[in-house]
Tab-separated table of C-alpha atoms in Angstrom:
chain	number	residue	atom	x	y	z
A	633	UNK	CA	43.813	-80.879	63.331
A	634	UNK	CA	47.605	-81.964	62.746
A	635	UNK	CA	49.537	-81.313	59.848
A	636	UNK	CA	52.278	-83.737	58.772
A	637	UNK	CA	53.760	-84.876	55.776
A	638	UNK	CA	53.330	-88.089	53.693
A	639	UNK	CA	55.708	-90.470	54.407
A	640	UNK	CA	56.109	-93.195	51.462
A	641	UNK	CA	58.364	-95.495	53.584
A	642	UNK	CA	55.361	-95.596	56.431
A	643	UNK	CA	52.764	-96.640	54.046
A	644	UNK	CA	55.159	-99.380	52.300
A	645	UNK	CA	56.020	-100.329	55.857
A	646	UNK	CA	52.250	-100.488	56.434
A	647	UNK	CA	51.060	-102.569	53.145
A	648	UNK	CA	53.601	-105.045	53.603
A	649	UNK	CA	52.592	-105.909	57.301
A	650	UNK	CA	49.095	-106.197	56.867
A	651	UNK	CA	49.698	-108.221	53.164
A	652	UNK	CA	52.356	-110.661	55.335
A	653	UNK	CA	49.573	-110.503	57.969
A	654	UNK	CA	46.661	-111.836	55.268
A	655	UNK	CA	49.164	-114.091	54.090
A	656	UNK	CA	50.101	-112.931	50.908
A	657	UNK	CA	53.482	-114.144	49.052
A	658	UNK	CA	56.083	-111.821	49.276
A	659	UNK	CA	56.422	-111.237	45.737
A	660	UNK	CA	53.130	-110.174	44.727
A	661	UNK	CA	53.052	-108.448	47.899
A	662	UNK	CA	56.507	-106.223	46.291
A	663	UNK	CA	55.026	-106.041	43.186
A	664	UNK	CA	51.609	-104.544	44.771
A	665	UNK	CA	53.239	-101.861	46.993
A	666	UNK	CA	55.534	-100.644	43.968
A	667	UNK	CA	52.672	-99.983	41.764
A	668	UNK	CA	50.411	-98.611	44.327
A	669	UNK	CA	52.981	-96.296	45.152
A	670	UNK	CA	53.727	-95.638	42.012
A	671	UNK	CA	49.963	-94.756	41.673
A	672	UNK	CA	49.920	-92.977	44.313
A	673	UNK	CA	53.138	-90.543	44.146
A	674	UNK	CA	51.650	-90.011	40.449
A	675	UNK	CA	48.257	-88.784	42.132
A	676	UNK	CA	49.995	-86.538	44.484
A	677	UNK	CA	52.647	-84.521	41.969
A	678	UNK	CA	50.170	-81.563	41.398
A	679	UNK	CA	48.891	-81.332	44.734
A	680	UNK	CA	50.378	-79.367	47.597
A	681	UNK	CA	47.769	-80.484	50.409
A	682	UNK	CA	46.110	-83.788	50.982
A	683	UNK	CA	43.896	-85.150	53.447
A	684	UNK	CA	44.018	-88.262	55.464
A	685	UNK	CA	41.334	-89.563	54.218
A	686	UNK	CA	41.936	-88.843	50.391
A	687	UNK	CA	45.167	-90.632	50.743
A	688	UNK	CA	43.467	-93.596	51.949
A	689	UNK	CA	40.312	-93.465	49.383
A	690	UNK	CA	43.122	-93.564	46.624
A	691	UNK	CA	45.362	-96.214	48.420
A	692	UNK	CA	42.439	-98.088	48.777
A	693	UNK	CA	41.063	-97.692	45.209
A	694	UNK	CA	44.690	-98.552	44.021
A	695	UNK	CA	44.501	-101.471	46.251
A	696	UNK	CA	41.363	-102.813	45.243
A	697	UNK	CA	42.860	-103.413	41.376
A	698	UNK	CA	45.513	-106.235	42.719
A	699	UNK	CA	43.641	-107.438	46.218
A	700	UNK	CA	40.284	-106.773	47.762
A	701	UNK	CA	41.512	-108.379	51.109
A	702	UNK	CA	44.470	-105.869	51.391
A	703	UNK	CA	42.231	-102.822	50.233
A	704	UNK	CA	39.330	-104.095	53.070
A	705	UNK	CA	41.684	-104.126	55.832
A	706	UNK	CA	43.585	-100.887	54.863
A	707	UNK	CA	40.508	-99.157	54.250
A	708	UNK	CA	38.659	-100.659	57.418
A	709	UNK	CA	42.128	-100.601	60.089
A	710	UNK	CA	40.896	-98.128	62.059
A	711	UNK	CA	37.180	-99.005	62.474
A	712	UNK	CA	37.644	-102.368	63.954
A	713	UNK	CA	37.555	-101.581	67.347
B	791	UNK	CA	15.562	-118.897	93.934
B	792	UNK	CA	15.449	-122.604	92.953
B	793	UNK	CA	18.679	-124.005	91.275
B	794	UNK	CA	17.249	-123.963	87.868
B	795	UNK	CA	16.726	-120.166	87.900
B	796	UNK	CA	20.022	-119.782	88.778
B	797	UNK	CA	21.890	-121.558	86.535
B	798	UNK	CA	19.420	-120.166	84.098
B	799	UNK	CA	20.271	-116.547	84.962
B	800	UNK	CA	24.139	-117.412	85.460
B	801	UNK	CA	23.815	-119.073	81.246
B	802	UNK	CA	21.584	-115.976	79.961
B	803	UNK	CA	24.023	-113.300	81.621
B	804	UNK	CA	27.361	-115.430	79.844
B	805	UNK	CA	26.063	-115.697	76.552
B	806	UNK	CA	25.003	-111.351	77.166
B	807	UNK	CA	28.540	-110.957	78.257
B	808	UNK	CA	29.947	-113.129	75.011
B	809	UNK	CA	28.172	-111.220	72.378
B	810	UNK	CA	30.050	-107.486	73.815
B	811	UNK	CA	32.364	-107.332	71.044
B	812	UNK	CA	35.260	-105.167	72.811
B	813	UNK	CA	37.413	-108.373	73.639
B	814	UNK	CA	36.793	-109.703	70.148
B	815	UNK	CA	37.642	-106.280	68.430
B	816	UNK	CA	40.645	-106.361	70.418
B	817	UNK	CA	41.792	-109.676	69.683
B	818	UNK	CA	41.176	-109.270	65.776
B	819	UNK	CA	43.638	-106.410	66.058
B	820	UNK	CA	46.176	-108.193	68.437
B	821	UNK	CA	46.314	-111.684	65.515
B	822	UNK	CA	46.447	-109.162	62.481
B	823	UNK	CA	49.211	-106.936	64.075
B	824	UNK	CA	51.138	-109.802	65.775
B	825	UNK	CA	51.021	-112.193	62.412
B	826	UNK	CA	52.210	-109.633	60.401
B	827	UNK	CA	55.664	-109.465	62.431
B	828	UNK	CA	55.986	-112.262	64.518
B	829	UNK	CA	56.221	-115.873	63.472
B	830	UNK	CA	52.856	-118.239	63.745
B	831	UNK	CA	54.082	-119.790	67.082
B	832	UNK	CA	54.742	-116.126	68.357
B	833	UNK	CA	50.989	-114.894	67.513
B	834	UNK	CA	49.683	-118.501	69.218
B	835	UNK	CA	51.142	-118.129	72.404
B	836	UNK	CA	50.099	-114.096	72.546
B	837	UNK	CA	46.610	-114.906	71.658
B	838	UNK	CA	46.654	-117.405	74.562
B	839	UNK	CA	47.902	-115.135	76.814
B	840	UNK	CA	45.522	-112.574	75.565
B	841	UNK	CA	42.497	-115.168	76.000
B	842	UNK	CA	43.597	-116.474	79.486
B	843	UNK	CA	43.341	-112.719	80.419
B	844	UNK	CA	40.039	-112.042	79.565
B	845	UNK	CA	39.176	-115.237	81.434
B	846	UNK	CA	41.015	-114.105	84.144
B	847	UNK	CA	39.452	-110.887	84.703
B	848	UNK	CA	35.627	-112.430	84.262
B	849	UNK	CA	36.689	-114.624	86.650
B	850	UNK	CA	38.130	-112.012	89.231
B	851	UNK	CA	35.072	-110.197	88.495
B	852	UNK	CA	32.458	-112.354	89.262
B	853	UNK	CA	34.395	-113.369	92.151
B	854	UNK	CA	34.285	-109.999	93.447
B	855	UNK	CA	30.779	-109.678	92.517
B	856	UNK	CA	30.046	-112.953	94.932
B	857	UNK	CA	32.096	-111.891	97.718
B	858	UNK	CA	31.007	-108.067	97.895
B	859	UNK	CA	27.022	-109.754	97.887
B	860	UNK	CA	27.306	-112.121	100.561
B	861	UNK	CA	29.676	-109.441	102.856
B	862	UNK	CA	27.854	-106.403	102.590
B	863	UNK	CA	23.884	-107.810	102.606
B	864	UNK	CA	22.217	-109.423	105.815
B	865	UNK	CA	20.741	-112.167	104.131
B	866	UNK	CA	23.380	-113.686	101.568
B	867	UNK	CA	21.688	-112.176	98.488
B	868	UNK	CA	20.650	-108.850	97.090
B	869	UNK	CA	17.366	-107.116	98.159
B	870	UNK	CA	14.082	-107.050	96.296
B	871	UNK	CA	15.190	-103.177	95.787
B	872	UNK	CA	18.756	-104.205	94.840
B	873	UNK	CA	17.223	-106.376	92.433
B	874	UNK	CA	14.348	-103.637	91.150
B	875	UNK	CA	16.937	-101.310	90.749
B	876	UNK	CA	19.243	-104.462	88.884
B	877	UNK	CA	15.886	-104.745	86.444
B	878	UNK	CA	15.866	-100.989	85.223
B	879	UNK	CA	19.487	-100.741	84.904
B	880	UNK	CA	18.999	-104.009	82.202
B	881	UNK	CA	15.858	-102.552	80.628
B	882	UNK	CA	18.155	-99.312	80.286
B	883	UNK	CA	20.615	-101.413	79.328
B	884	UNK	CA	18.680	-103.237	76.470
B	885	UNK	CA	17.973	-100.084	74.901
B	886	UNK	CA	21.139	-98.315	75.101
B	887	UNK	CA	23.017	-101.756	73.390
B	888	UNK	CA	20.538	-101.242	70.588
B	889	UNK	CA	20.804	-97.764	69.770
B	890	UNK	CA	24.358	-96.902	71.202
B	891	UNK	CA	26.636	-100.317	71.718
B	892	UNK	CA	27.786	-99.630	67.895
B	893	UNK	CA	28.515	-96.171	66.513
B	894	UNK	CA	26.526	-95.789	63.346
B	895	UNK	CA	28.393	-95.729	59.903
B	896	UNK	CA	29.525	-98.800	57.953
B	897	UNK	CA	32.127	-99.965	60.515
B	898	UNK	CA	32.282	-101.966	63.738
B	899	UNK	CA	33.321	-99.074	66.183
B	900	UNK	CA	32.248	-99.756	69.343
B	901	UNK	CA	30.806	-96.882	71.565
B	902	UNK	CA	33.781	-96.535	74.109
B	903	UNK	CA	35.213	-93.480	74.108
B	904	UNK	CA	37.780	-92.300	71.006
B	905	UNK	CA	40.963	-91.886	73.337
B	906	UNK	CA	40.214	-95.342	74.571
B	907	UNK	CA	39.791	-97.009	71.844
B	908	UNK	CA	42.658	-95.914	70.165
B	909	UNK	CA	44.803	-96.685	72.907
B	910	UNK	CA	43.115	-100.441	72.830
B	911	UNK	CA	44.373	-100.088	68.896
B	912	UNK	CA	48.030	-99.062	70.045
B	913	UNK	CA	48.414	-101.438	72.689
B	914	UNK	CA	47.299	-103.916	70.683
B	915	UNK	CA	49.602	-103.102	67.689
B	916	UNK	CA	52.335	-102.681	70.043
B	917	UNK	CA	51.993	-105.838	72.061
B	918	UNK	CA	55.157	-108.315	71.378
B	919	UNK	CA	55.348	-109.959	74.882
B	920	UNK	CA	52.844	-112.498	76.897
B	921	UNK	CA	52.148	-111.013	79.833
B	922	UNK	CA	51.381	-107.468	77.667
B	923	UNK	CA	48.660	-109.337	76.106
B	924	UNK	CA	47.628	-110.624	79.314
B	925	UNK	CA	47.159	-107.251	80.520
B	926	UNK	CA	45.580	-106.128	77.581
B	927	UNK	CA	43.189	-108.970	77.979
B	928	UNK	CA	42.073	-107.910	81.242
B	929	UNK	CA	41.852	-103.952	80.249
B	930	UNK	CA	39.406	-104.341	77.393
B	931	UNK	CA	37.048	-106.876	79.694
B	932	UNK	CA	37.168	-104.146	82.601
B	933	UNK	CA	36.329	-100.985	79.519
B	934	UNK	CA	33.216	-103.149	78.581
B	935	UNK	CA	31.931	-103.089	82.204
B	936	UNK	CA	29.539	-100.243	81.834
B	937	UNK	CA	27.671	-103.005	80.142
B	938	UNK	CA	28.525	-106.240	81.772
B	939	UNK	CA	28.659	-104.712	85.532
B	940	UNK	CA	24.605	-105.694	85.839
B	941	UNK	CA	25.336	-109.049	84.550
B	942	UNK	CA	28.297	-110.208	87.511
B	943	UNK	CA	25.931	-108.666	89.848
B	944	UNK	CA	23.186	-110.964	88.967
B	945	UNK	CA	25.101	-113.754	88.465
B	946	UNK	CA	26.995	-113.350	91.482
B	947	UNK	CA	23.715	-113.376	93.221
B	948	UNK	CA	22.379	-116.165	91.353
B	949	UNK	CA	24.993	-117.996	92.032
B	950	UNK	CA	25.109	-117.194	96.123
B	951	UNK	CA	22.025	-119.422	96.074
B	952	UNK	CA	23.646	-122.529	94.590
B	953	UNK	CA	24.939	-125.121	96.699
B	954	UNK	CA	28.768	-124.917	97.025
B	955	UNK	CA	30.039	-127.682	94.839
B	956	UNK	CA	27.301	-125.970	91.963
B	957	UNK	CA	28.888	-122.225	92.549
B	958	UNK	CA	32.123	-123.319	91.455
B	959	UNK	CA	30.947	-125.134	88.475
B	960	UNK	CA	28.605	-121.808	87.725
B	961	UNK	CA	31.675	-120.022	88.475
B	962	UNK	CA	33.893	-121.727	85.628
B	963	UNK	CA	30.590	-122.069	83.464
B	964	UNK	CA	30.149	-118.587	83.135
B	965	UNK	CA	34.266	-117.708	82.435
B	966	UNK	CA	33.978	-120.102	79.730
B	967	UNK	CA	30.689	-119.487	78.287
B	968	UNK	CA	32.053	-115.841	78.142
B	969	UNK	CA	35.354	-116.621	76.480
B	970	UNK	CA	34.161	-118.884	73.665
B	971	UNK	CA	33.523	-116.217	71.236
B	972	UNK	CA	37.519	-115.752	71.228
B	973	UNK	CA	38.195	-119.496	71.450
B	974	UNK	CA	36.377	-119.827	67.834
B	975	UNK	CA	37.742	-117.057	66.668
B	976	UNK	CA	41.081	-118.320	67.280
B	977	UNK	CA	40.133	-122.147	65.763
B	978	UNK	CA	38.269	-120.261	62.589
B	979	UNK	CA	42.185	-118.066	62.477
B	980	UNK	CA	43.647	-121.775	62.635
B	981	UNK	CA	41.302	-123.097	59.991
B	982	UNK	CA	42.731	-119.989	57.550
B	983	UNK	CA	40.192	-117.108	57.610
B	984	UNK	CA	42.080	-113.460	58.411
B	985	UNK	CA	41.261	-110.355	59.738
B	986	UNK	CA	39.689	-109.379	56.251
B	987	UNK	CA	37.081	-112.564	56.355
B	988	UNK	CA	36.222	-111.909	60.289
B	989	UNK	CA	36.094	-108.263	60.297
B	990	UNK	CA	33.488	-108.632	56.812
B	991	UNK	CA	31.631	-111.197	58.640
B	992	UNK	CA	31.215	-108.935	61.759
B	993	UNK	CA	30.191	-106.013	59.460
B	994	UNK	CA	27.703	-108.060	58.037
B	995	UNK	CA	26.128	-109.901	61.234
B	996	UNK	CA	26.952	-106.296	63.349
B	997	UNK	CA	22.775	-105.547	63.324
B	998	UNK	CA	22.227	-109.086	64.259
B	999	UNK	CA	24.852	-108.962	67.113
B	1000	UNK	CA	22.689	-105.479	68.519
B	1001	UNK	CA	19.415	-107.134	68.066
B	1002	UNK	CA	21.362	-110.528	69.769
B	1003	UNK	CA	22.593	-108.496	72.781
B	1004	UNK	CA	19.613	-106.207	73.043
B	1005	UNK	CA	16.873	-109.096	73.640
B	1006	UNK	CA	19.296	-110.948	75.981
B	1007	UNK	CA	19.075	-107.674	78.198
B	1008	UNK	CA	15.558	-107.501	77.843
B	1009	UNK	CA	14.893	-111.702	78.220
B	1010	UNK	CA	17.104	-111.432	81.431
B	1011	UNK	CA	15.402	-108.489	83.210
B	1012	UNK	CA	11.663	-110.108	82.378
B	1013	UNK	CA	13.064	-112.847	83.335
B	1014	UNK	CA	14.702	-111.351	86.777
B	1015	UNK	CA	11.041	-108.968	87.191
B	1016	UNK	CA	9.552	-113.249	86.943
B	1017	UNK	CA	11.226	-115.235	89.235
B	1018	UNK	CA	12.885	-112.967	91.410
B	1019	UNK	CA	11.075	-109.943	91.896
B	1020	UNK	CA	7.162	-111.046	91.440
B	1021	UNK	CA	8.176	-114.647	92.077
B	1022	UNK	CA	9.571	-114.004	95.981
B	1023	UNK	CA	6.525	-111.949	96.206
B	1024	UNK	CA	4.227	-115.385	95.585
């Protein structure tokens, strides 16, 4: 097991390619990644220790309010293969 | 082996190979990660490359397959052991795609090892030039050979008995039959589905894909145990 801290600029960095990927405009994609984050830093104010996977249940949840593509591939990116 | 077995076995063994899902997986990753940075004509020309890879290495592979048959046996084709042993490996075979190809869970993991595939993953992610997709191509047909080894074996043997205008055409029959899975995933891409369409379609068709891939293992060894085994017997 690996410890390492959230990083918010990796997961913006990450919605935005796979939203330009499912070809999402640019502006609703913005608009997405600000609230989830928003959403998301919210979430993670009283906590000192996450998991992986908690992060991505609540990224996905907060996803799945604005685009059910975007949450399906973040949620599914590494069981493709 | 008349010329309608063989071409039979050489068609049943491509459309085996095309349902293995490790080149598709691959490729779904490759298009997702390369449209999300590169420009469309970028992506195009790495999924070709990518494509004429996997071709490539089925190709090179059945080649091999051919020219290791008629060099190492006596008599141009495998022996009725060789081809015994062939049928339990694809009974084994039929069994372990049904139970094992896919790990269980609501995803379409596929039962290579972890470190492997997330290397597949990375390389895929990572891949920004032609001939890295080319390579990548041919890695992810040669991880899937635990399961397609039996089927260039038999179809290299099948298609020893052809005449030798007919083995090239098998030859280039089976490449393509194997690589159209990736050629219409690439047109449906065109036509505007993403990786979230594909990858929900897989998840839902992923039981009939097992069930697809078992029975092909199990019609091709009853139908090796027929015409080869009992048949040469007759």
């Amino acid at each position: 097991m690996t410890r390492k801290s959230f990083s918010p600029e990796n997961l913006v960095k990450e919605l935005k390619h796979d939203s330009k990927s499912l070809g999402l405009p640019e502006n609703s994609t913005n608009l997405i990644v600000a609230r989830v984050l928003e959403s998301v830093l919210t979430w993670l104010e009283n906590r000192d220790i996450i998991t992986t996977s908690d992060l991505e249940r609540v990224v996905g949840c907060e996803l799945e309010k604005y685009s059910s593509d975007l949450a399906f591939v973040y949620q599914n990116r590494n069981k493709i293969i | 082996m008349s010329s309608f077995v063989s071409l039979g076995i050489v068609l049943l063994s491509g459309l085996i190979l095309a349902s293995l899902q490790a080149p598709l997986a691959s490729f779904l990753l490759l298009y997702h990660s390369s449209f999300g940075k590169n420009i469309k004509k970028k992506t195009k020309s790495l999924a070709s490359s990518y494509v004429s890879g996997v071709a490539v290495m089925v190709f090179l592979l059945l080649a091999t397959s051919v020219f290791l048959i008629s060099a190492l046996s006596f008599s141009g084709s495998l022996s009725l052991v060789s081809l015994v042993v062939l049928f339990g490996v694809l009974l084994a075979l039929s069994l372990l795609s049904l139970c094992f190809y896919y790990k269980f869970g609501r995803s379409t993991e596929l039962w290579l090892p972890r470190k492997v595939s997330k290397f597949i993953s990375s390389r895929a992610r990572a891949t920004s030039d032609n001939s890295e997709a080319f390579a990548l191509g041919m890695f992810v047909t040669f991880c899937d050979l635990l399961f397609s080894f039996p089927l260039f074996i038999l179809s290299a043997n099948a298609i020893l008995s052809l005449s030798s205008p007919y083995q090239v055409l098998a030859l280039a029959g089976f490449t393509i039959l194997s690589c159209l899975p990736l050629v219409i995933l690439r047109l449906a891409i065109r036509k505007g589905k993403n990786l979230a369409d594909v990858q929900r379609w897989r998840l839902k068709n992923k039981n009939f894909f097992r069930f697809f891939s078992g029975l092909g293992f199990l019609v091709l060894a009853v139908f090796l145990f027929a015409f080869l085994v009992i048949g040469d017997k007759i």
